[in-house]
CSV table of N, CA and C in Angstrom, one decimal:
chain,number,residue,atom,x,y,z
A,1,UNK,N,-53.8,-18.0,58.1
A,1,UNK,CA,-55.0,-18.7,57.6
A,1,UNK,C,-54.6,-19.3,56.2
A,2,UNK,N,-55.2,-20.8,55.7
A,2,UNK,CA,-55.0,-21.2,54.5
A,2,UNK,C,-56.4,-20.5,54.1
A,3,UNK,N,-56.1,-20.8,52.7
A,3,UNK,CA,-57.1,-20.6,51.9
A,3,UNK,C,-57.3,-22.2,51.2
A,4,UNK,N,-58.8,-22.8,51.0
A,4,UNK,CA,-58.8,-23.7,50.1
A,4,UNK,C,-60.1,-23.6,49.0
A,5,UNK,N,-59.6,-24.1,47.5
A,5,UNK,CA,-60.6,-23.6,47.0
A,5,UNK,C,-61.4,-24.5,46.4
A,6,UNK,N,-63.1,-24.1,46.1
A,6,UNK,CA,-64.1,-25.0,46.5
A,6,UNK,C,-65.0,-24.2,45.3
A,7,UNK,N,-65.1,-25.9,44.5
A,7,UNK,CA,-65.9,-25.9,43.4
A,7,UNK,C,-67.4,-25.9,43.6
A,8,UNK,N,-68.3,-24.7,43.4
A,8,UNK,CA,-70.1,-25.0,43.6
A,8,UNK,C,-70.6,-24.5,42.0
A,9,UNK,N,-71.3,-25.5,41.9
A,9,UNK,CA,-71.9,-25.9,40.4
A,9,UNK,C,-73.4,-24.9,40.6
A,10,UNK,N,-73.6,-24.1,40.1
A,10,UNK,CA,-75.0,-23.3,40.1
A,10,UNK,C,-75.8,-22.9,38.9
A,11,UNK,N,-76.0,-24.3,38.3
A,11,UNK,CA,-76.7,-24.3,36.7
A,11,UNK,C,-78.1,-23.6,37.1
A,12,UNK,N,-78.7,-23.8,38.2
A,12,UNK,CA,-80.2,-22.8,38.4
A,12,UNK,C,-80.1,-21.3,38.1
A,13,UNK,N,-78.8,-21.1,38.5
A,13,UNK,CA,-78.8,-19.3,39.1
A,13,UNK,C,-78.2,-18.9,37.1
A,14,UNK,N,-76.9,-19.7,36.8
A,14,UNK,CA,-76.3,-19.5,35.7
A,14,UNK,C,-76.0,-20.8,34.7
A,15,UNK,N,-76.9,-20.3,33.4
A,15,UNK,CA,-76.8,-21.5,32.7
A,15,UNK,C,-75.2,-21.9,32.6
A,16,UNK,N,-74.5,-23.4,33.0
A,16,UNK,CA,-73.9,-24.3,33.3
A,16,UNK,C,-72.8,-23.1,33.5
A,17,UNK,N,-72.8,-22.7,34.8
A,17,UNK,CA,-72.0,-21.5,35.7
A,17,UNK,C,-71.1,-22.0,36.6
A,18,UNK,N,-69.9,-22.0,36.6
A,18,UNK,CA,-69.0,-22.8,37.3
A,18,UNK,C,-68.3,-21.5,38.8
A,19,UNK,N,-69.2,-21.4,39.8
A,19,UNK,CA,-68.3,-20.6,40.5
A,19,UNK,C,-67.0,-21.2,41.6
A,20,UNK,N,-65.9,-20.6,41.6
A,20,UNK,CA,-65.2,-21.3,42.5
A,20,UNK,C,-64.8,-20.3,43.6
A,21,UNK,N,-65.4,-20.8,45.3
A,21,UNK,CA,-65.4,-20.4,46.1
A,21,UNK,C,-63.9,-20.4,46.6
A,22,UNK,N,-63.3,-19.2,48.0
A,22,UNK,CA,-62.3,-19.6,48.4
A,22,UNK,C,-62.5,-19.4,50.1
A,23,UNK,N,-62.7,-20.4,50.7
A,23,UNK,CA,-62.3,-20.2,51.8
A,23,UNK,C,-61.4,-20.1,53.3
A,24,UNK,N,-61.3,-19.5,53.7
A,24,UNK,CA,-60.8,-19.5,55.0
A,24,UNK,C,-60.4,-20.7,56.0
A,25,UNK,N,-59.3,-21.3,56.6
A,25,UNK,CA,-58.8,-22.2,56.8
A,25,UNK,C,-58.8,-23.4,56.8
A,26,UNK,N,-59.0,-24.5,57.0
A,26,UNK,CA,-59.7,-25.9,55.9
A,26,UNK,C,-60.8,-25.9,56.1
A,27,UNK,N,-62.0,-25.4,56.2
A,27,UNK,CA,-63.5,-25.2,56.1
A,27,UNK,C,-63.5,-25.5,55.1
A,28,UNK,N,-64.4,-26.4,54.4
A,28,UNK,CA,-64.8,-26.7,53.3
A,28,UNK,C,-66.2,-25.2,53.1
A,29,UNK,N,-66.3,-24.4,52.1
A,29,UNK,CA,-67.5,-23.1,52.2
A,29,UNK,C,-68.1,-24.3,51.1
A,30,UNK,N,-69.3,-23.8,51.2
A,30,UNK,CA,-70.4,-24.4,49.8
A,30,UNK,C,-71.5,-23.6,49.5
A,31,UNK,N,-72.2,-23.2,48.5
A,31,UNK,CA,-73.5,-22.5,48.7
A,31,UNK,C,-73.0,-21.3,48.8
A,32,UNK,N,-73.9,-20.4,48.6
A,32,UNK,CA,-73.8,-19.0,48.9
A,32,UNK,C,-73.6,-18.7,50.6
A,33,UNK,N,-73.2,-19.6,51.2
A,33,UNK,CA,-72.5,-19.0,52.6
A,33,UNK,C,-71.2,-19.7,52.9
A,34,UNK,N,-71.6,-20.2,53.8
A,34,UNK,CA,-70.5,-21.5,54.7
A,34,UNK,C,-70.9,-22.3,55.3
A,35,UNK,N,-69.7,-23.5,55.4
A,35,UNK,CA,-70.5,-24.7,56.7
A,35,UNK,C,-69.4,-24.6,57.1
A,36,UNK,N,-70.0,-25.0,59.0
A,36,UNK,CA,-68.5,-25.3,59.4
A,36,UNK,C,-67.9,-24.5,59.9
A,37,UNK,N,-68.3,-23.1,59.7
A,37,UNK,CA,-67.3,-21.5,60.2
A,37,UNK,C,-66.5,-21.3,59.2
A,38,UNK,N,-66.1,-21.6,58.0
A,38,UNK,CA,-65.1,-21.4,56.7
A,38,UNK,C,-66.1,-20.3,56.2
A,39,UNK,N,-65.2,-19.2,55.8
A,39,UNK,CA,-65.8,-17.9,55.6
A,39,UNK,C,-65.3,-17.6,54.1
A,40,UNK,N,-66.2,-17.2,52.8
A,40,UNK,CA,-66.2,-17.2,51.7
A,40,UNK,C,-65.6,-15.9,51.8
A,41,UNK,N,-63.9,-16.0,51.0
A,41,UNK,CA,-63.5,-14.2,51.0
A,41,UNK,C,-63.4,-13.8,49.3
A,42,UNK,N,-64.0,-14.9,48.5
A,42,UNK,CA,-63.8,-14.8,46.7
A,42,UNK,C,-64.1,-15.7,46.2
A,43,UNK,N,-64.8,-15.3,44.7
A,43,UNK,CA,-65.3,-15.9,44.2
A,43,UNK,C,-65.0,-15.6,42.4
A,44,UNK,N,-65.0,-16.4,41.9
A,44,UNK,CA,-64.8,-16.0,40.0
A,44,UNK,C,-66.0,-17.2,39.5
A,45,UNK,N,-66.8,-16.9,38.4
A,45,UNK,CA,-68.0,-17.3,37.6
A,45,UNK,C,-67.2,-17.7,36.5
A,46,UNK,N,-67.5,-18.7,35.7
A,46,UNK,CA,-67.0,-18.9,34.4
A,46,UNK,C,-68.5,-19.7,33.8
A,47,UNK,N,-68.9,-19.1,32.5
A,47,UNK,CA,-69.5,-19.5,31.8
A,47,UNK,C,-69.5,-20.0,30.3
A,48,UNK,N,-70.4,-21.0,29.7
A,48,UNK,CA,-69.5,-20.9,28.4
A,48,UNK,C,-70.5,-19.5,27.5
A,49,UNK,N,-69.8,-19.6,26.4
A,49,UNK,CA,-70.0,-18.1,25.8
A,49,UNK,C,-70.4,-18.8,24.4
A,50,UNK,N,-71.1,-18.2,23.7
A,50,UNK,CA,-71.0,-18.7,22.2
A,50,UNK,C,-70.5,-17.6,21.0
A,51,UNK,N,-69.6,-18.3,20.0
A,51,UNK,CA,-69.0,-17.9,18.9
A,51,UNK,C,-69.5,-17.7,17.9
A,52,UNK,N,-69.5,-16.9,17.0
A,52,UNK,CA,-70.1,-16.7,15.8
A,52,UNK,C,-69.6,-17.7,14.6
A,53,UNK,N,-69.2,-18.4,14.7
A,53,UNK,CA,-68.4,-19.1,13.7
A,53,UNK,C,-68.9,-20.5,14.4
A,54,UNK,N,-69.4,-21.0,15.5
A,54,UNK,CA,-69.9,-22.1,15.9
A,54,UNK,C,-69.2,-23.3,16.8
A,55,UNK,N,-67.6,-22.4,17.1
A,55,UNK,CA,-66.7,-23.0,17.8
A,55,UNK,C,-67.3,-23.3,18.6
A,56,UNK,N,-66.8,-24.3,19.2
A,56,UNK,CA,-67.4,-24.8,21.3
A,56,UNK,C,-66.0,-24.9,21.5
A,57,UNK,N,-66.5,-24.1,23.3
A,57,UNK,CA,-65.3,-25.1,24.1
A,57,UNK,C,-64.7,-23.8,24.6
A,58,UNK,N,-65.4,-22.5,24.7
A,58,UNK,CA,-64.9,-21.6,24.8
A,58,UNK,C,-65.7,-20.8,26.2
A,59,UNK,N,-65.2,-20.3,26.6
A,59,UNK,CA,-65.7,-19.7,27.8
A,59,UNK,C,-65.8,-18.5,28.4
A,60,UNK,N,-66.3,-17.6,28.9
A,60,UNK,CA,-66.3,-16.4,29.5
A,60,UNK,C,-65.8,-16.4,31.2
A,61,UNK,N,-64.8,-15.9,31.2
A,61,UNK,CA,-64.7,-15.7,33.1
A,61,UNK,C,-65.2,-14.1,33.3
A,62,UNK,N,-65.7,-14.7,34.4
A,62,UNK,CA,-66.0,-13.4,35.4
A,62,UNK,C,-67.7,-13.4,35.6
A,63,UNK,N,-67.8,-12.7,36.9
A,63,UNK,CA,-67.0,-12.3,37.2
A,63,UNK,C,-66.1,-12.6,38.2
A,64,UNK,N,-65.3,-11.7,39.0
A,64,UNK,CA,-64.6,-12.5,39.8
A,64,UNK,C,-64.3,-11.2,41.2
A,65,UNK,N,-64.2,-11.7,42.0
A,65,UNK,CA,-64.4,-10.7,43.4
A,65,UNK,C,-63.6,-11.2,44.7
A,66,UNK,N,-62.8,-10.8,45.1
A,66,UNK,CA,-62.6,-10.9,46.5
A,66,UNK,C,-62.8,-9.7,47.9
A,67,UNK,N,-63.3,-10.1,49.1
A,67,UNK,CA,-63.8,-9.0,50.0
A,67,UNK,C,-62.6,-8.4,49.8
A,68,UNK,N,-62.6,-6.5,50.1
A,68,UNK,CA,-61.6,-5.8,50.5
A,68,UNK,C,-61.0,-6.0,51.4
A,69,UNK,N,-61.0,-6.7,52.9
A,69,UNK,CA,-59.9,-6.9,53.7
A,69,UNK,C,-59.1,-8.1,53.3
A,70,UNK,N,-59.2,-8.6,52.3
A,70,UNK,CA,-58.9,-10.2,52.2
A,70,UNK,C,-57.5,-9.6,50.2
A,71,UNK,N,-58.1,-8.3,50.2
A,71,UNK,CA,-57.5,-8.1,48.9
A,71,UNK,C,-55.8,-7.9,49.0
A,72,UNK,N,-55.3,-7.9,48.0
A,72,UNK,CA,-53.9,-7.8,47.5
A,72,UNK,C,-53.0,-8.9,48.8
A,73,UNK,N,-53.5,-10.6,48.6
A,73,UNK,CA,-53.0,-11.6,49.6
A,73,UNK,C,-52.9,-13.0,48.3
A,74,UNK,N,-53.0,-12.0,46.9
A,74,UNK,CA,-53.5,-13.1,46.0
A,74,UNK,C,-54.3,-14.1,45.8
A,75,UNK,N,-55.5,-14.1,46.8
A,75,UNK,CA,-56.7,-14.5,46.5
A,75,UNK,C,-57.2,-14.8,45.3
A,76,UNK,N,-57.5,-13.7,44.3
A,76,UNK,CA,-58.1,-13.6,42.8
A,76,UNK,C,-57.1,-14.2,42.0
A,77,UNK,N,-55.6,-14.0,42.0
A,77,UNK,CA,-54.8,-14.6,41.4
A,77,UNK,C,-55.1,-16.2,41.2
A,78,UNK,N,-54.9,-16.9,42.5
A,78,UNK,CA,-55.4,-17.9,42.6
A,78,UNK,C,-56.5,-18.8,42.2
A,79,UNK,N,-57.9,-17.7,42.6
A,79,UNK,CA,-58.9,-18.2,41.7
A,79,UNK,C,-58.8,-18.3,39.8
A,80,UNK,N,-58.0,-17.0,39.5
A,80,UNK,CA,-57.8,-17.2,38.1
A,80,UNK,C,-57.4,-18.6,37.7
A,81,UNK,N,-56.1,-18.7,38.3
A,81,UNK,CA,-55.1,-20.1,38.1
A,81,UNK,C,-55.8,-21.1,38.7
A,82,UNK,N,-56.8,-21.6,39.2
A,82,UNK,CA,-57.6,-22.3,40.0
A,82,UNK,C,-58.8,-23.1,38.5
A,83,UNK,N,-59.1,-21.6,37.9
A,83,UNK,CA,-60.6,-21.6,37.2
A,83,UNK,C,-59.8,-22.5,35.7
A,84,UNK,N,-58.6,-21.6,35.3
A,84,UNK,CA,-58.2,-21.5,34.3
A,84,UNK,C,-57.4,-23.3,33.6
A,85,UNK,N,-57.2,-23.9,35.0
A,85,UNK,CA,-56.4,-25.1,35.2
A,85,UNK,C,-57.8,-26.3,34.9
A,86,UNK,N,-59.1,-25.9,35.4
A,86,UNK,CA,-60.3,-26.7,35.3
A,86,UNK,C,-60.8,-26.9,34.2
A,87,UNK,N,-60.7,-25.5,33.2
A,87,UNK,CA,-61.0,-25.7,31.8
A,87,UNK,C,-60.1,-26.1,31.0
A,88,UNK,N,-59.1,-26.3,31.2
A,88,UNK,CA,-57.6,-26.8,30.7
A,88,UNK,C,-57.9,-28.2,30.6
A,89,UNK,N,-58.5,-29.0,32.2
A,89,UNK,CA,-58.5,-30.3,32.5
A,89,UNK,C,-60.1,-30.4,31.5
A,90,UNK,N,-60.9,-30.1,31.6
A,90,UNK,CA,-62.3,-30.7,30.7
A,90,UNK,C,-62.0,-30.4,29.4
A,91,UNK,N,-60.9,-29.8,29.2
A,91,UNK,CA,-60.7,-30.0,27.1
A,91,UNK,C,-61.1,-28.7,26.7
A,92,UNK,N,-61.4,-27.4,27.5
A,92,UNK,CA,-62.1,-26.5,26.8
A,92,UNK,C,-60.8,-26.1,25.8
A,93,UNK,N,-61.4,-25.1,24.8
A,93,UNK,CA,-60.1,-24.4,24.4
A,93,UNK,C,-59.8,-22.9,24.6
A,94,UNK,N,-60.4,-22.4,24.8
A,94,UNK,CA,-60.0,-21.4,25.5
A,94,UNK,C,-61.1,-20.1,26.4
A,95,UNK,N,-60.4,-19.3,26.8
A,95,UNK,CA,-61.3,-18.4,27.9
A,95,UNK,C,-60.9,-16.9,27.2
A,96,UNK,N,-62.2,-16.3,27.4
A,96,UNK,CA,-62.4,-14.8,27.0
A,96,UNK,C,-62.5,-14.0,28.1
A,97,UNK,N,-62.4,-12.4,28.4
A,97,UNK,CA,-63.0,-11.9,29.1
A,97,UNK,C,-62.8,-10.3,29.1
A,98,UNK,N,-63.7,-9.3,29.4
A,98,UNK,CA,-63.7,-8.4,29.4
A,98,UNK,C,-63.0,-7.5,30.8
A,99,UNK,N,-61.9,-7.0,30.8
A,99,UNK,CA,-61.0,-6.7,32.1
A,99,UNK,C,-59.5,-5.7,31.7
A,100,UNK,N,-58.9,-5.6,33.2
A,100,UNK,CA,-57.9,-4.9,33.3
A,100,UNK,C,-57.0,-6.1,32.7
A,101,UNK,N,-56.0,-5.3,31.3
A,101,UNK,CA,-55.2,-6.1,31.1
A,101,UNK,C,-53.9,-6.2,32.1
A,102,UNK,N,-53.6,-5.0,32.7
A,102,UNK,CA,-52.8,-5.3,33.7
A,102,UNK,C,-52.7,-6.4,35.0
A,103,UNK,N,-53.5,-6.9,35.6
A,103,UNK,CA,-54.0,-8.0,36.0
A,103,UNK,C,-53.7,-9.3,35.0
A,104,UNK,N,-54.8,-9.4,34.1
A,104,UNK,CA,-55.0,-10.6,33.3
A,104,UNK,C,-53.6,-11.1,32.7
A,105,UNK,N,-52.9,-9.9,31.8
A,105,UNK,CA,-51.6,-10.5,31.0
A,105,UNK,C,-50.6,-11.4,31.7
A,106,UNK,N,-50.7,-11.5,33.2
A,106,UNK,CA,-49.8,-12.6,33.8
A,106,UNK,C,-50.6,-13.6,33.9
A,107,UNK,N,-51.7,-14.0,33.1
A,107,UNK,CA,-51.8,-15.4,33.1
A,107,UNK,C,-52.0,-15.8,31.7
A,108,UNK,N,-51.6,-14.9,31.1
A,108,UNK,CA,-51.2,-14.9,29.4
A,108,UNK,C,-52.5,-14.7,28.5
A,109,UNK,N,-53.4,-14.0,29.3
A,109,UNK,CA,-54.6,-13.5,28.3
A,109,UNK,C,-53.8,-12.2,27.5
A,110,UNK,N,-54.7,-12.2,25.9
A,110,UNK,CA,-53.9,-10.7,25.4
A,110,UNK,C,-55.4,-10.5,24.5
A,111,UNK,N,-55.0,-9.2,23.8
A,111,UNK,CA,-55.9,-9.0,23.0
A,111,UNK,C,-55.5,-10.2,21.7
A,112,UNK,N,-56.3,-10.2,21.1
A,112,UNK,CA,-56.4,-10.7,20.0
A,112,UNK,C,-57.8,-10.3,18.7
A,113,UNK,N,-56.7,-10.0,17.5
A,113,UNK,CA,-57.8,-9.3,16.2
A,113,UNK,C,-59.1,-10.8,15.7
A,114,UNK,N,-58.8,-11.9,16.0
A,114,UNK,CA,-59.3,-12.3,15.7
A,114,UNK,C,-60.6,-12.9,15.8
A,115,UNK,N,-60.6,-12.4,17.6
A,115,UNK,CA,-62.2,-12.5,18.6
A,115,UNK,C,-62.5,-11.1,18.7
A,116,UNK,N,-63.6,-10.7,18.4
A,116,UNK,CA,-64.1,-9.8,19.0
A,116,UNK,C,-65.5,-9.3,20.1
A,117,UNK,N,-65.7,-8.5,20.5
A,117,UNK,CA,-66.5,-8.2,21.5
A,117,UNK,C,-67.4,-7.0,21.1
A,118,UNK,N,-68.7,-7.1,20.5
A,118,UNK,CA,-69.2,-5.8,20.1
A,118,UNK,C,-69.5,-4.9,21.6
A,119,UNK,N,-68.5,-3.9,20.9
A,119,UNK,CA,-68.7,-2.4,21.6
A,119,UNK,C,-67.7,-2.2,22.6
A,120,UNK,N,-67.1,-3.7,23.3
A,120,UNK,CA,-65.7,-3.4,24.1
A,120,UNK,C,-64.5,-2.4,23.4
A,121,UNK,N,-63.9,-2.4,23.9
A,121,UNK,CA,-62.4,-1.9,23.3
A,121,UNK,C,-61.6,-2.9,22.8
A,122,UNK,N,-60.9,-3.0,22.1
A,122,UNK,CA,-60.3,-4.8,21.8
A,122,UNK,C,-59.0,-4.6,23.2
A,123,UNK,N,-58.8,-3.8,23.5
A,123,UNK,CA,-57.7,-3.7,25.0
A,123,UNK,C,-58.0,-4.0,25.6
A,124,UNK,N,-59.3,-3.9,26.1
A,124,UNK,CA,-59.9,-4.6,27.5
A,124,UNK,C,-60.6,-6.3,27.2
A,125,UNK,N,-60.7,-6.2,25.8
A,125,UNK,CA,-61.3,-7.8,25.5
A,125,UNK,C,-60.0,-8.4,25.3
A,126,UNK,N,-60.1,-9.9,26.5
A,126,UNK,CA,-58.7,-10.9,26.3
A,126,UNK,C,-59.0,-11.9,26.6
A,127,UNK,N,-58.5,-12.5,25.6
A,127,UNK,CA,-58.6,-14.2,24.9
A,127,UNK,C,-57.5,-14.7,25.3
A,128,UNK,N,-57.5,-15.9,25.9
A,128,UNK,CA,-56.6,-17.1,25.8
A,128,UNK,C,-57.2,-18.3,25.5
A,129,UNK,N,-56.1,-18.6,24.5
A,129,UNK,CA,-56.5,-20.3,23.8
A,129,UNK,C,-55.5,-21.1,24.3
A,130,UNK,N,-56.3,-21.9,24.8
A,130,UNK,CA,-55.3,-23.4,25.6
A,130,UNK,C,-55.0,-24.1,24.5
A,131,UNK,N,-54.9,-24.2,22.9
A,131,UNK,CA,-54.4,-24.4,21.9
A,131,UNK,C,-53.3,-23.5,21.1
A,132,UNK,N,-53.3,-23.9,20.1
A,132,UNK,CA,-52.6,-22.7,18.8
A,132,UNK,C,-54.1,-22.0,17.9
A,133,UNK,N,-54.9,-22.7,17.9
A,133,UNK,CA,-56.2,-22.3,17.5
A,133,UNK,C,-56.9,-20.7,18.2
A,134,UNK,N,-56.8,-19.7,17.3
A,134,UNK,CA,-58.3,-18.5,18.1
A,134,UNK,C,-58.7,-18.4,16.4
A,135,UNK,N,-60.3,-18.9,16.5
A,135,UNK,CA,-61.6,-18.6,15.9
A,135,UNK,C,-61.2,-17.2,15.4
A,136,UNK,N,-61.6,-17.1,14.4
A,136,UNK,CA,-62.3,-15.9,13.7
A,136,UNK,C,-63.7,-15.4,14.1
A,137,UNK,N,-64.1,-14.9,14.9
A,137,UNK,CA,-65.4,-14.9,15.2
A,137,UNK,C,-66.0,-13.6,16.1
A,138,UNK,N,-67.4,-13.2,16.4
A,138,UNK,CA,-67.6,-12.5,17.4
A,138,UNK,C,-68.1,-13.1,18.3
A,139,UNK,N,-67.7,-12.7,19.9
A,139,UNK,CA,-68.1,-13.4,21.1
A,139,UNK,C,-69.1,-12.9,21.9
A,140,UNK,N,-70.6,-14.0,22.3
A,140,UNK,CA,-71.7,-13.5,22.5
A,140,UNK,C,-71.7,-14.1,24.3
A,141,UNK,N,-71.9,-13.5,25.4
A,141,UNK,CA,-71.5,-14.2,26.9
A,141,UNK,C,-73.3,-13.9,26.9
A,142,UNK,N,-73.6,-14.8,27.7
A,142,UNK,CA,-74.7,-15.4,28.2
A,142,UNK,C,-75.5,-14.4,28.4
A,143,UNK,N,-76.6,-13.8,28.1
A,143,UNK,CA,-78.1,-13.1,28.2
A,143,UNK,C,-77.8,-12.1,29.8
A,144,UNK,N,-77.8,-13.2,30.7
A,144,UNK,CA,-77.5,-12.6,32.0
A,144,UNK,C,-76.7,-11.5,32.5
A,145,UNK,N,-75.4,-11.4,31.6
A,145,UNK,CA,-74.3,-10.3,31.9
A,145,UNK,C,-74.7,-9.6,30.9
A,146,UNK,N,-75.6,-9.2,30.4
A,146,UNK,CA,-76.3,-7.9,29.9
A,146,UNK,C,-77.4,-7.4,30.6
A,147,UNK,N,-77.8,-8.2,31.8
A,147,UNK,CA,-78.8,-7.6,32.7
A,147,UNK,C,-78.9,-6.0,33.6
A,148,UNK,N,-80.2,-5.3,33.4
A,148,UNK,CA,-79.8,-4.4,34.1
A,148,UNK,C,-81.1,-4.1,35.4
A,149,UNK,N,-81.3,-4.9,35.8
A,149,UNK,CA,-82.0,-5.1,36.9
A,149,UNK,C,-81.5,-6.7,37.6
């Protein structure tokens, strides 16, 4: 099977929420299902995030999921390098997120003293800047990933 991956814009569900779908052999998926018989096996959310210092251009990934039969075929890798290449191309400057550094550090997220995350661990919070620039600042992700219903 190829995998091809498929941009759905969902500003209703997540203010300006970029998820990027991956489907199953050239099916174009769209929407929260499929057309066509292309079967959605992963997905990663990227949102932007806001800085205490007033930076823009910065963003939150995740989250990010692929089904368990579909796992360790690098699926999620892909979507990382997929998501990460889009905010590269619209000028963002960089992406945050809260996660396994063992995963993330091969696409050059690390910790960094300079961002922080109230109440994370700074090991699990990881920043990459698509510049030489990282803000001095604390980082606030969208109302919704603090939901508990």
């Amino acid at each position: 099977h190829r995998a091809r991956v498929v941009v759905q814009e969902l500003g209703p569900l997540v203010e300006k929420c970029r998820v990027v779908l991956v489907g199953l052999d050239d099916e174009v998926a769209a929407g929260a299902g499929s057309r066509g018989g292309g079967e959605i096996v992963g997905h990663v959310a990227v949102s932007p995030v806001v800085l205490s210092d007033g930076s823009a251009g910065w963003f939150g990934l995740g989250p990010i999921s692929v089904l368990p039969e579909h796992q360790g075929r690098g699926i999620g890798s892909r979507l990382v390098r997929e998501v990460l290449q889009r905010l590269r191309d619209s000028g963002a400057r960089g992406c945050v997120l809260v996660g396994d550094p063992g995963f993330y550090t091969r696409f050059r997220f690390r910790s960094h003293t300079a961002l922080a995350y109230p109440d994370v661990p700074a090991e699990v919070f990881l920043v990459l800047a698509f510049g030489d620039a990282v803000p001095q600042a604390t980082v606030t992700f969208h109302p919704a990933f603090g939901a508990t219903e």
